[in-house]
């Protein structure tokens, strides 16, 4: 036989007998002919097992006479990806909770029990043996209470048997141990045969399927499987349990397309990787704080908007498919599913869908997390990758703080803009409806109080109705009038632009259920391309061109920090006509902002030059998670310093020579203008140039310290660049696409987030032991 306990567990190695070697030759022959273990018939075990089993009769006498002990089960869940299936173990803490629930069901006869596992991101229905995701859409996965495992020659890991199969194996093993009788054979209805040679050697033989013409003999055997009892006897890495205490929550928004990395994994899988990296860094860089109970963990949750945009509700995929050319179908499918998201975000119709989806997911996840963690008292941050960062930037720009919310519900009288109804309709290109509105004695103030059904009763079509209502409420009325119009309108067309905070609720005198009005998602409302006041700079009188005018929903929480990964924010703001960000500008409800990018990322753009344009500043270099610069970057810096030292030495020697020359008599030389000789003037200029060159580095460093980055990140630096790997520095074009997708598995990026989060909590980072 090809598989033995010596090969798998290192206990002993047996030399095959002649008969077993014949069995190996036959098995090899069947594999060469193309037959698979599943397609092969049941072996003639009665003829082969005595002689083949004799090769493994190296019995451990102590283990043979040891008393029977019940096997300790461990719980696994199934993960299916494409055509592959793998079984992964729960942590020991989760497995113990599942086992306790299973025992209580059996003892007390409960119908079912639901156990929260993996940081309460999944619920396991114990009796149903299913694992359900809590925060996102996912197909339920199968769960098993595992005691026996098998592994074939081509398997990379042990797989658990079904529970019924394991129960039969355990009963046969118990009888063999108690009676001390081995070499037992078990035949199963599926055709498998398991032989218990001794306590440490148990093999499974699979059946041979229906015979084909190219199968040489119906008596050929497959290579056997190694069978193990208990999870402690197999090579499997059981994950460590996560700390129950959650210090901070981070919502992560993806960019274009359904895949987030080069392995075409979803946002859920990539966020899982980022969470695993952060847990590992917490254990290494906050070890002492964890031991003292100061640090728990950071929860990362994915926000998916792509499925809502490309789902059946919008019908955009079907519409695009009708006009797509049939040639190069794979490339066109990739374009439709990925690159078109950029155009959708600049569309007045689908931009509203994207923003509504992201905001509603934020609020839904926040409420759900608070329900499952009622003891949580921490703060929340948001992360956006690629286009997701632009969505977050626009969303956070259009949030309202408490003072704005109070102003919107203060009850002060509205003051209308000086423009008339006629001028407004002319601007919108809807002059034909002027008579209809005037016949009803409607002006701008009363028009702002109308809802969609009111205009519909006047015979105005859907498109003009939406255009009129949106434009009047957003452009021609002050903020308090817009709020009053929303509160008085009975229709569901508008989203109130207030934050659902305690102060706002108290000022309004309304309970939270009545104060929060929610705008339903709309994919057909007509929205115009007009000037949009983004409030972050001075362009054309304080407004920026080019942004789609939409209703931005309000978040039910105030983010502490906004992290942008590989972000095109700077490029989009520039294209919209915004040349500069006011240094005094801050997000209304978010205190901090970090723009993180890889130096070779083709999609990333900087933010700081839009705030401080008069000084050319290098971005902040993100430290390596091991506490040093990468070696090739240190070598590069050393060469740069060497060249600067050489330059300074040459200039210093030149200055010394000029000083020696200045002490020579120069009376015969013609005097220069202003009473200075030409030599003296030249000497002063040269000395000044030498002094300036010598102190240039210190001046630059001083400027870096003195320059203020504005208030977008509380006066701190905004642009942070990752250190490229040595192999990436050889060809930056080759790793360009990979650089845009590297953030999900980047330890340096995760450590920067953790440092910002725990610095705000007063917990300092620790340098790990090398």
XYZ file of C-alpha atoms in Angstrom, residues 274-667:
394
model
C -7.949 42.377 6.230
C -9.579 41.379 9.531
C -7.210 38.432 9.910
C -4.205 40.667 9.260
C -5.394 43.153 11.873
C -5.882 40.411 14.482
C -2.348 39.200 13.858
C -0.961 42.735 14.197
C -2.879 43.309 17.415
C -1.292 40.183 18.854
C 2.207 41.352 17.882
C 2.067 45.157 18.273
C -0.413 45.447 21.167
C 0.454 42.274 23.024
C 0.933 43.840 26.446
C -2.219 45.941 26.108
C -4.190 42.825 25.166
C -2.859 40.928 28.166
C -3.851 43.802 30.434
C -7.341 43.964 28.934
C -6.912 47.424 27.393
C -7.292 46.164 23.823
C -9.908 43.865 22.389
C -10.270 43.864 18.614
C -11.434 45.957 15.678
C -14.414 44.703 13.681
C -14.293 45.158 9.907
C -17.549 44.816 7.956
C -17.978 44.950 4.139
C -20.374 47.310 2.353
C -21.487 46.001 -1.035
C -23.211 48.354 -3.492
C -22.346 46.625 -6.779
C -25.001 43.925 -6.456
C -27.736 46.514 -5.900
C -26.668 48.500 -8.957
C -26.435 45.454 -11.239
C -29.428 43.632 -9.803
C -32.847 43.118 -11.290
C -34.192 46.278 -9.639
C -32.309 48.609 -11.968
C -32.331 46.465 -15.115
C -29.156 48.182 -16.239
C -27.366 44.945 -17.112
C -30.161 43.869 -19.425
C -30.248 47.283 -21.083
C -26.482 47.324 -21.606
C -26.469 43.763 -22.928
C -28.899 44.661 -25.724
C -26.475 47.208 -27.149
C -23.249 45.267 -26.506
C -21.399 43.990 -29.576
C -21.043 40.202 -29.837
C -17.302 40.276 -30.572
C -14.651 39.784 -27.867
C -17.447 38.799 -25.520
C -15.283 38.171 -22.449
C -13.628 41.567 -22.623
C -16.965 43.299 -23.176
C -18.504 41.423 -20.254
C -15.616 42.567 -18.054
C -16.114 46.149 -19.219
C -19.874 46.067 -18.614
C -19.467 44.549 -15.160
C -16.531 46.647 -13.997
C -15.428 49.761 -15.863
C -18.952 51.010 -16.516
C -19.366 51.630 -12.785
C -17.347 54.817 -13.295
C -19.875 56.081 -15.818
C -22.785 54.960 -13.659
C -21.531 57.114 -10.807
C -21.509 60.160 -13.086
C -25.040 59.355 -14.248
C -27.848 61.296 -12.558
C -29.994 58.164 -12.464
C -27.597 55.532 -11.166
C -25.504 57.845 -8.978
C -28.538 58.231 -6.742
C -28.874 54.441 -6.566
C -25.227 54.005 -5.578
C -25.295 56.683 -2.878
C -28.605 55.456 -1.470
C -27.310 51.882 -1.344
C -24.078 52.804 0.450
C -25.851 55.018 2.991
C -28.609 52.487 3.674
C -26.035 49.707 4.098
C -24.085 51.873 6.542
C -27.179 52.519 8.619
C -28.389 48.914 8.426
C -25.034 47.465 9.465
C -24.653 50.001 12.254
C -28.073 49.215 13.721
C -27.535 45.457 13.366
C -24.116 45.624 14.997
C -25.487 47.602 17.941
C -28.240 45.029 18.376
C -25.762 42.139 18.504
C -23.281 44.093 20.667
C -25.430 46.108 23.067
C -22.404 46.728 25.300
C -20.464 48.445 22.497
C -19.642 52.071 23.283
C -16.858 52.712 20.779
C -16.720 54.758 17.607
C -16.934 53.981 13.899
C -14.636 54.636 10.949
C -15.127 54.143 7.209
C -12.818 52.877 4.461
C -13.265 53.361 0.732
C -11.237 51.657 -1.974
C -10.902 53.229 -5.423
C -14.329 54.506 -6.527
C -15.665 53.626 -3.096
C -13.487 56.363 -1.605
C -15.022 58.943 -3.962
C -18.514 57.810 -2.963
C -17.591 58.244 0.696
C -16.000 61.644 0.060
C -19.168 62.969 -1.579
C -21.364 61.381 1.074
C -19.363 62.793 3.998
C -19.147 66.187 2.332
C -22.953 66.387 2.314
C -23.595 65.335 5.906
C -24.973 67.703 8.541
C -23.665 68.262 12.028
C -25.779 69.076 15.062
C -25.700 72.846 14.570
C -26.913 72.521 10.995
C -29.627 70.116 12.100
C -30.832 72.582 14.739
C -30.800 75.387 12.207
C -32.915 73.307 9.854
C -35.661 72.773 12.444
C -35.456 76.084 14.272
C -38.752 77.287 12.889
C -37.343 80.586 11.616
C -39.233 82.116 8.683
C -38.064 81.226 5.206
C -36.607 83.866 2.938
C -36.956 83.028 -0.727
C -34.429 83.779 -3.366
C -35.110 86.832 -5.462
C -35.623 84.725 -8.593
C -39.193 84.234 -9.696
C -41.044 81.084 -10.698
C -40.771 82.063 -14.351
C -36.994 82.434 -14.152
C -36.700 79.062 -12.452
C -38.760 77.260 -15.093
C -36.806 78.962 -17.868
C -33.569 77.763 -16.273
C -34.904 74.219 -16.183
C -36.276 74.360 -19.722
C -39.847 73.787 -18.507
C -41.484 77.029 -19.621
C -44.528 75.154 -20.931
C -45.705 74.442 -17.368
C -45.681 78.088 -16.214
C -49.360 78.671 -16.991
C -50.374 75.455 -15.220
C -48.630 76.506 -12.012
C -49.774 80.118 -12.169
C -53.378 79.014 -12.563
C -53.050 77.366 -9.160
C -51.423 80.522 -7.671
C -48.179 78.645 -6.989
C -44.952 80.530 -6.344
C -41.539 79.214 -5.313
C -42.432 78.997 -1.622
C -45.661 77.098 -2.147
C -44.057 74.977 -4.863
C -41.424 73.852 -2.385
C -44.181 72.601 -0.112
C -45.749 70.464 -2.845
C -45.194 66.744 -3.095
C -45.088 64.578 -6.176
C -48.781 63.696 -6.038
C -49.745 67.387 -6.019
C -47.916 68.071 -9.276
C -49.227 64.837 -10.730
C -52.797 66.028 -10.147
C -51.938 69.116 -12.224
C -51.102 66.895 -15.200
C -47.318 67.383 -15.097
C -45.405 64.264 -16.281
C -43.050 62.301 -14.018
C -39.764 63.669 -15.398
C -40.632 67.379 -15.110
C -42.186 66.760 -11.675
C -39.012 65.286 -10.261
C -36.886 67.941 -11.906
C -38.948 70.812 -10.514
C -39.127 69.461 -6.969
C -35.456 68.578 -6.786
C -34.263 71.887 -8.230
C -36.501 74.137 -6.156
C -35.702 72.472 -2.853
C -31.962 72.227 -3.383
C -31.152 75.438 -5.222
C -33.591 78.204 -4.470
C -34.452 77.746 -0.797
C -32.149 78.191 2.212
C -31.342 75.190 4.353
C -34.026 75.845 6.960
C -36.691 76.192 4.250
C -35.623 72.901 2.703
C -36.010 71.225 6.064
C -39.393 72.791 6.616
C -40.521 71.696 3.187
C -39.448 68.152 3.868
C -41.171 68.009 7.223
C -44.412 69.357 5.771
C -44.401 67.259 2.621
C -46.371 64.044 2.968
C -44.875 62.252 -0.009
C -41.719 60.069 0.157
C -39.769 61.965 -2.480
C -37.153 63.732 -0.363
C -34.633 62.677 2.228
C -34.393 65.078 5.182
C -30.891 66.442 5.352
C -30.445 66.160 9.104
C -28.475 63.879 11.309
C -30.394 61.604 13.604
C -28.560 62.742 16.708
C -29.824 63.178 20.210
C -29.410 66.953 20.077
C -31.405 67.188 16.871
C -34.166 65.089 18.319
C -34.330 67.186 21.445
C -34.415 70.405 19.417
C -37.211 69.125 17.229
C -39.308 67.858 20.082
C -40.037 64.726 18.090
C -39.283 61.130 19.013
C -36.661 59.405 16.859
C -39.295 57.369 15.027
C -41.059 60.521 13.842
C -37.964 62.612 13.277
C -36.167 60.243 10.913
C -37.663 60.251 7.456
C -36.155 57.848 4.964
C -35.922 58.343 1.272
C -36.629 55.228 -0.814
C -34.160 54.264 -3.477
C -34.999 55.736 -6.840
C -33.484 54.794 -10.151
C -35.710 56.740 -12.523
C -35.954 60.250 -11.078
C -34.784 62.949 -13.437
C -31.855 64.884 -11.991
C -30.221 67.841 -13.699
C -26.555 68.676 -14.128
C -26.364 72.066 -12.425
C -23.806 73.797 -10.290
C -23.340 71.842 -7.097
C -21.992 73.481 -3.993
C -19.525 70.961 -2.629
C -18.402 73.401 0.026
C -14.703 72.552 -0.116
C -13.177 75.370 -2.129
C -13.600 78.565 -4.058
C -14.374 78.034 -7.724
C -16.809 80.207 -9.653
C -18.007 82.001 -6.552
C -17.729 79.102 -4.149
C -19.369 76.405 -6.266
C -17.917 73.636 -8.373
C -19.146 72.493 -11.753
C -19.807 69.042 -13.048
C -21.190 67.134 -10.062
C -24.518 65.422 -10.464
C -27.195 67.028 -8.294
C -28.644 64.297 -6.075
C -30.150 63.944 -2.617
C -27.532 62.700 -0.178
C -28.950 60.570 2.652
C -27.780 61.179 6.207
C -25.848 58.611 8.215
C -27.029 57.567 11.642
C -23.505 57.839 13.065
C -20.559 60.217 12.874
C -17.417 58.519 11.528
C -14.263 59.146 13.482
C -11.890 58.662 10.538
C -12.187 58.269 6.788
C -9.467 56.108 5.182
C -9.142 56.201 1.379
C -7.259 53.331 -0.343
C -5.934 53.922 -3.865
C -8.242 56.889 -4.224
C -8.999 59.000 -7.355
C -10.625 61.748 -5.248
C -8.095 64.387 -6.244
C -8.548 63.679 -9.943
C -12.357 63.770 -9.785
C -12.364 67.046 -7.839
C -10.038 68.588 -10.398
C -12.165 67.383 -13.315
C -15.232 68.854 -11.621
C -13.530 72.245 -11.740
C -12.278 72.440 -8.171
C -8.727 73.784 -8.237
C -8.178 74.203 -4.503
C -9.538 72.907 -1.188
C -10.012 75.557 1.466
C -7.528 74.877 4.312
C -10.302 75.569 6.821
C -12.626 72.964 5.322
C -13.513 69.863 7.340
C -16.077 67.146 6.884
C -19.180 68.149 8.853
C -19.319 64.909 10.837
C -15.871 63.305 10.372
C -12.735 64.564 12.102
C -9.920 62.767 10.286
C -9.031 61.829 6.710
C -6.140 59.684 5.432
C -5.300 59.238 1.746
C -3.318 55.974 1.549
C -1.825 54.744 -1.702
C 0.868 52.590 -3.257
C 3.492 54.549 -5.240
C 2.762 52.523 -8.404
C -1.040 52.635 -8.107
C -2.306 54.008 -11.463
C -5.677 55.060 -9.989
C -4.406 56.918 -6.911
C -4.015 60.714 -6.725
C -2.793 63.062 -4.013
C -4.864 65.490 -1.929
C -2.303 67.716 -0.184
C -1.265 69.712 -3.305
C -4.885 70.892 -3.561
C -4.618 72.355 -0.055
C -1.022 73.617 -0.016
C -0.147 74.399 -3.619
C 2.790 76.739 -3.004
C 5.087 74.068 -1.520
C 6.078 70.768 -3.084
C 5.853 68.271 -0.230
C 6.687 64.602 -0.359
C 3.974 62.312 1.042
C 4.416 60.695 4.417
C 6.114 57.311 4.171
C 4.132 54.578 5.929
C 6.455 52.646 8.276
C 7.074 48.992 7.678
C 5.133 46.823 10.113
C 8.411 45.323 11.344
C 9.610 48.726 12.421
C 12.094 49.684 9.719
C 12.397 50.758 6.126
C 12.724 48.160 3.460
C 16.370 47.458 2.727
C 16.378 48.723 -0.841
C 14.839 52.018 0.284
C 17.437 52.389 3.036
C 20.174 51.828 0.456
C 18.590 54.428 -1.798
C 18.476 56.959 1.032
C 22.097 56.222 1.919
C 23.211 56.921 -1.644
C 21.230 60.160 -1.646
C 22.833 61.304 1.608
C 26.259 60.368 0.287
C 25.800 62.508 -2.807
C 24.567 65.438 -0.696
C 27.587 65.143 1.614
C 29.908 65.084 -1.371
C 28.225 68.175 -2.788
C 28.468 70.016 0.522
C 32.164 69.131 0.844
C 32.914 70.512 -2.617
C 31.024 73.731 -1.861
C 32.801 74.017 1.500
C 36.200 73.698 -0.182
C 35.212 76.362 -2.700
C 34.208 78.738 0.087
C 37.539 78.231 1.855
C 39.406 79.006 -1.375
C 37.448 82.242 -1.894
C 38.140 83.299 1.709
C 41.902 82.812 1.136
C 41.729 84.745 -2.113
C 39.849 87.617 -0.408
C 42.816 88.313 1.874
C 45.046 89.214 -1.141
C 45.533 92.949 -2.046
C 42.934 94.024 -4.589
C 43.449 97.846 -4.691
